[in-house]
XYZ file of N, CA and C in Angstrom:
357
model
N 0.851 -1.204 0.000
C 0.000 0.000 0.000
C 0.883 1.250 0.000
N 0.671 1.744 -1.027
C 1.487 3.425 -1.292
C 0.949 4.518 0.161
N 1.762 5.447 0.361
C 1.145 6.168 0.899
C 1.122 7.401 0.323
N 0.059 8.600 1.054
C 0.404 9.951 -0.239
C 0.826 10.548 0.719
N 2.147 11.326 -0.216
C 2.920 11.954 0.276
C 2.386 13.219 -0.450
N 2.549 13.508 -1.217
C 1.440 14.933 -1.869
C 0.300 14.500 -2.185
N -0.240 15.137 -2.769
C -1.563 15.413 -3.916
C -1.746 14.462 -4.976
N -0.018 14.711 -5.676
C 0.142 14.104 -6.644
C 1.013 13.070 -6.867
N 1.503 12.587 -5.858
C 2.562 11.437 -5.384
C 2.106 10.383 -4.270
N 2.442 9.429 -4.649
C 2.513 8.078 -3.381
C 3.513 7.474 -3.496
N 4.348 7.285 -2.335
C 5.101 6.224 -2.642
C 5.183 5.177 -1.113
N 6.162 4.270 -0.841
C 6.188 3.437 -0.354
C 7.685 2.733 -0.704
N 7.750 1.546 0.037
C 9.161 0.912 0.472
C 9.131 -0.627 0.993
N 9.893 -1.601 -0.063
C 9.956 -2.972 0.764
C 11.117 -2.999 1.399
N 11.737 -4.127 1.895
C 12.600 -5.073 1.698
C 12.440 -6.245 0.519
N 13.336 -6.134 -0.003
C 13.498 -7.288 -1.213
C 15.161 -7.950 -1.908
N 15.200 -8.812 -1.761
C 16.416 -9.715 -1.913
C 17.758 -8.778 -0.900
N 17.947 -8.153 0.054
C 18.764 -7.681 0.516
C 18.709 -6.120 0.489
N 17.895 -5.462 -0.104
C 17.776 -4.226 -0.420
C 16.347 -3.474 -0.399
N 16.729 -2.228 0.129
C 15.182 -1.596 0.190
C 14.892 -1.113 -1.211
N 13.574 -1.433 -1.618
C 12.661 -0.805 -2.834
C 11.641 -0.044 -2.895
N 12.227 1.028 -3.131
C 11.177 2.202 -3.367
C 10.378 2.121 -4.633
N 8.746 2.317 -4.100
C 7.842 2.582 -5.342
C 7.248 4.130 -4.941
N 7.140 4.519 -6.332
C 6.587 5.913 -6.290
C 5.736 5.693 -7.687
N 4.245 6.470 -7.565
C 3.689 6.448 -8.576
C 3.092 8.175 -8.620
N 2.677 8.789 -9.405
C 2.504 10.359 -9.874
C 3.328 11.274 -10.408
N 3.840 11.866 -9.458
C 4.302 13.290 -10.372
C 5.076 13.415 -9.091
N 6.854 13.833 -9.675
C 7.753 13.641 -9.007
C 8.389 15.648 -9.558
N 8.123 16.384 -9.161
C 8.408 17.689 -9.037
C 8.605 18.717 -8.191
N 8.377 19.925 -8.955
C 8.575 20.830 -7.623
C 7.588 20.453 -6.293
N 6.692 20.485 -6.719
C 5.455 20.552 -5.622
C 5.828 19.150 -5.073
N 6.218 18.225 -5.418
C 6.569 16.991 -4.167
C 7.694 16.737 -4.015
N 8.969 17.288 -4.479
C 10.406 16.642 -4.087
C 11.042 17.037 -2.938
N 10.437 17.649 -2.180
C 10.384 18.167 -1.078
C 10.170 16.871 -0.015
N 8.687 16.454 0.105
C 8.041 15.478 0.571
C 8.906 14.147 0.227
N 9.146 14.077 -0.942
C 10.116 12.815 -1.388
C 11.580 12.524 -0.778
N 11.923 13.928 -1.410
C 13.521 13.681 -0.145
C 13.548 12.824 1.231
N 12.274 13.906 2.231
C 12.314 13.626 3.631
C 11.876 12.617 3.885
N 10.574 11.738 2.573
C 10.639 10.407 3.155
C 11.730 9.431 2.717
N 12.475 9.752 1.661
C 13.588 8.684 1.317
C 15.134 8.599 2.430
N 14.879 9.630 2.779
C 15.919 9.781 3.894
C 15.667 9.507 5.248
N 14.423 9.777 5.245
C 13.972 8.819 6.664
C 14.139 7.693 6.953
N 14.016 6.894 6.147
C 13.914 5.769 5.692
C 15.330 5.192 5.598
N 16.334 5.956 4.209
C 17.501 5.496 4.619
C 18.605 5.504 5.999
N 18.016 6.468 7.084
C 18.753 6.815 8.315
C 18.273 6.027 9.199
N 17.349 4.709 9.017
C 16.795 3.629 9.572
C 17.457 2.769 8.872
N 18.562 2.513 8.059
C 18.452 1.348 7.637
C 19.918 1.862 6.832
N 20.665 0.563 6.715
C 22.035 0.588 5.757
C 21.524 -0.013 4.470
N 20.451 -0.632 3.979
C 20.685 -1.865 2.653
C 20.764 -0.691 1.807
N 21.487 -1.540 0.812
C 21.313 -0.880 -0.951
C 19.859 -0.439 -1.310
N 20.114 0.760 -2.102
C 18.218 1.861 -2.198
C 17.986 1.167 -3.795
N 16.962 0.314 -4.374
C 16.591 0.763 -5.720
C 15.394 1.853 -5.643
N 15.296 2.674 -6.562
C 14.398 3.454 -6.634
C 13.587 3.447 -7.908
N 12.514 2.736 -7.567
C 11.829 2.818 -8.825
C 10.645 3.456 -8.703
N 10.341 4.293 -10.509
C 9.788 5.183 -10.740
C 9.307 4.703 -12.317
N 8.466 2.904 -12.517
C 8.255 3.136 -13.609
C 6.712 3.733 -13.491
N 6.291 3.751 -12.736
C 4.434 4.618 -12.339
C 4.333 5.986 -12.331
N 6.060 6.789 -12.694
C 6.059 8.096 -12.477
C 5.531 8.769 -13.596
N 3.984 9.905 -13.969
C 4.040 10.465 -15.005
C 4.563 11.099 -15.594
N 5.242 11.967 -14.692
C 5.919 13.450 -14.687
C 6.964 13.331 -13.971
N 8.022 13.823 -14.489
C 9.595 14.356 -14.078
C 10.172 15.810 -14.201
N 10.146 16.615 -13.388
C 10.575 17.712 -13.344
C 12.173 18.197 -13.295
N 12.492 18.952 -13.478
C 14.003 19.549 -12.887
C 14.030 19.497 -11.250
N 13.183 19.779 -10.727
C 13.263 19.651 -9.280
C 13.144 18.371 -8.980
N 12.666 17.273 -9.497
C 12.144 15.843 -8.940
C 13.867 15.186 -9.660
N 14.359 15.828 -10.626
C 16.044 15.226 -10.895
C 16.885 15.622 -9.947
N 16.487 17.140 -9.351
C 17.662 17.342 -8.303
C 17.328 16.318 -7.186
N 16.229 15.932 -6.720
C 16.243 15.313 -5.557
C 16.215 14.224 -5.670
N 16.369 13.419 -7.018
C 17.194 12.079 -7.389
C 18.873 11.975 -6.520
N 19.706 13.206 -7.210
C 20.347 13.583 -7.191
C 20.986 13.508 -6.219
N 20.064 14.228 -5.214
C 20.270 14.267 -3.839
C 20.570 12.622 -3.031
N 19.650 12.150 -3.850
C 19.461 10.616 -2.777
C 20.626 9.717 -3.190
N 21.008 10.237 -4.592
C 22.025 9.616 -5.240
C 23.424 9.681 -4.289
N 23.463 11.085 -4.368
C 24.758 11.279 -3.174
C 24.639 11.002 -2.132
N 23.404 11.167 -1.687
C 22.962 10.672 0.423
C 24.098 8.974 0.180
N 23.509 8.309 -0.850
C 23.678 6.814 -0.801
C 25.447 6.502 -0.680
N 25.900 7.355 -2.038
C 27.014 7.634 -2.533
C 28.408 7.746 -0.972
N 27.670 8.804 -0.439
C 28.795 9.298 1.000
C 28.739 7.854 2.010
N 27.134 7.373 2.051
C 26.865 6.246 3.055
C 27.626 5.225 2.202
N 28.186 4.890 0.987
C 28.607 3.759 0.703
C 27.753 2.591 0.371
N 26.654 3.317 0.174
C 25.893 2.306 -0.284
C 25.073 2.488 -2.068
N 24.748 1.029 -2.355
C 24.465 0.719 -3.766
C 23.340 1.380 -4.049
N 23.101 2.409 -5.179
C 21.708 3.227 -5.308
C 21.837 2.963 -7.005
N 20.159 2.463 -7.124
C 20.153 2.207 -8.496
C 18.547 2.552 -8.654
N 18.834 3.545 -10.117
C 17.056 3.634 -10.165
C 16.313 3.139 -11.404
N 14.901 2.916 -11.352
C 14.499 1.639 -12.373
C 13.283 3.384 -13.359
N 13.670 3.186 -14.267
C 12.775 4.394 -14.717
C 12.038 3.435 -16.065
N 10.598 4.236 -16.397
C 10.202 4.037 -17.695
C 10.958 5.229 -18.685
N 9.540 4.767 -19.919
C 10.608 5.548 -20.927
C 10.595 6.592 -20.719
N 9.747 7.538 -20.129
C 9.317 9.149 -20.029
C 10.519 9.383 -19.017
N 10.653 9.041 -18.081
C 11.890 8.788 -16.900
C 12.991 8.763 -17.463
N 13.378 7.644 -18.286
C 14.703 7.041 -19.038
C 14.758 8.756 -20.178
N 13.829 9.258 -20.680
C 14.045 10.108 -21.871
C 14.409 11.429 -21.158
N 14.182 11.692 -19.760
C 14.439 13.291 -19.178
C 15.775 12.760 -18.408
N 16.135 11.663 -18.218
C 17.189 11.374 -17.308
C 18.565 11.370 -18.051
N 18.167 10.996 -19.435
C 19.057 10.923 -20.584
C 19.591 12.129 -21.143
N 17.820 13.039 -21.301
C 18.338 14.714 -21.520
C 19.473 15.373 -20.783
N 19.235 15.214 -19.880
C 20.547 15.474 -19.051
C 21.555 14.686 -18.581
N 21.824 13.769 -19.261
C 23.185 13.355 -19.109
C 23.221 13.029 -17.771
N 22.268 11.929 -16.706
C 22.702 11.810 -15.398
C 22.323 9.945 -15.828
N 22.083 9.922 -16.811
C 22.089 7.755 -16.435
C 23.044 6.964 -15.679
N 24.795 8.117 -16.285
C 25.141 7.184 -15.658
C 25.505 7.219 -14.066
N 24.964 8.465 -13.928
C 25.158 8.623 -12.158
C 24.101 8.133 -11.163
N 23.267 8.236 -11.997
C 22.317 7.694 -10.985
C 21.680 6.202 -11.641
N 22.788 5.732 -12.167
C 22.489 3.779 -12.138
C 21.595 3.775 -13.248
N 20.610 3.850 -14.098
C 19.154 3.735 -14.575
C 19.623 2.831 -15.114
N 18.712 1.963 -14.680
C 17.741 0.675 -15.285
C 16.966 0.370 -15.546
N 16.590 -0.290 -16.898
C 15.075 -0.346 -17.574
C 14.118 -1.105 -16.432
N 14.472 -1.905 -15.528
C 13.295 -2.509 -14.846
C 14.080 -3.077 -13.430
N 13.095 -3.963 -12.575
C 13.784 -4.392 -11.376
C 14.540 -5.828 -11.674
N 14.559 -6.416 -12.861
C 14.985 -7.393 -12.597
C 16.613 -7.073 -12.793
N 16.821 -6.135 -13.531
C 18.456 -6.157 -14.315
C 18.577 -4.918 -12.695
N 17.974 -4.344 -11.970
C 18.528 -3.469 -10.725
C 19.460 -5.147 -9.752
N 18.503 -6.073 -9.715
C 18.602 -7.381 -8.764
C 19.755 -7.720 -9.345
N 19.907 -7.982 -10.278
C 21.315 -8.176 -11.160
C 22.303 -7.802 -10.794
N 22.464 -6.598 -11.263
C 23.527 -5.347 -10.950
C 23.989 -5.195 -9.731
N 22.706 -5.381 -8.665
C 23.338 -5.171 -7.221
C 24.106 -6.693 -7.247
N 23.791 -7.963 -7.416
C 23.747 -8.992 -7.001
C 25.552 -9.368 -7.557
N 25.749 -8.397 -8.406
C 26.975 -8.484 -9.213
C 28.311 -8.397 -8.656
């Protein structure tokens, strides 16, 4: 069960094969990357596993919803831990515009994230 974190966002968090998995479904922008940060970091300051972050339910990608990729990218980065994010194509096509795939891991889906970490 997602929870809403805005208006226009839900997301939520397992455990799965060794690593926490983030789902987010709506609109990942100004108006929620705010809300997104503080719950992904909550979350990671409870917990050491490797973050996937997936966002194939995301409609919308903003400049503000990349910086606070960004952000979680480095939170993970300093902690030493494995951060990989699973985008669709709308995701994969603004993540590409700017030249951040290869920093922030993107992967077409969760099975090749399970992979990669597992590697």
């Amino acid at each position: 069960e997602l929870q809403r974190l805005t208006v226009s966002l839900r997301g939520g968090f397992e455990q799965k094969q060794g690593c926490l998995v983030f789902h987010f479904t709506g609109q990942l922008d100004a108006y929620s990357e705010k809300q997104f940060k503080t719950y992904v970091e909550d979350v990671l300051n409870a917990n050491r596993s490797s973050v996937v972050i997936e966002l194939s339910n995301i409609d919308f990608l903003d400049s503000s919803g990349l910086g606070a990729l960004v952000q979680v990218a480095k939170h993970c980065n300093d902690s030493k831990r494995s951060f990989i994010l699973v985008g669709n194509a709308r995701v994969t096509q603004t993540i590409k515009l700017v030249r951040l795939e290869d920093f922030l891991h993107l992967v077409p889906d969760l099975k090749t994230a399970f992979t990669q970490l597992a590697a």
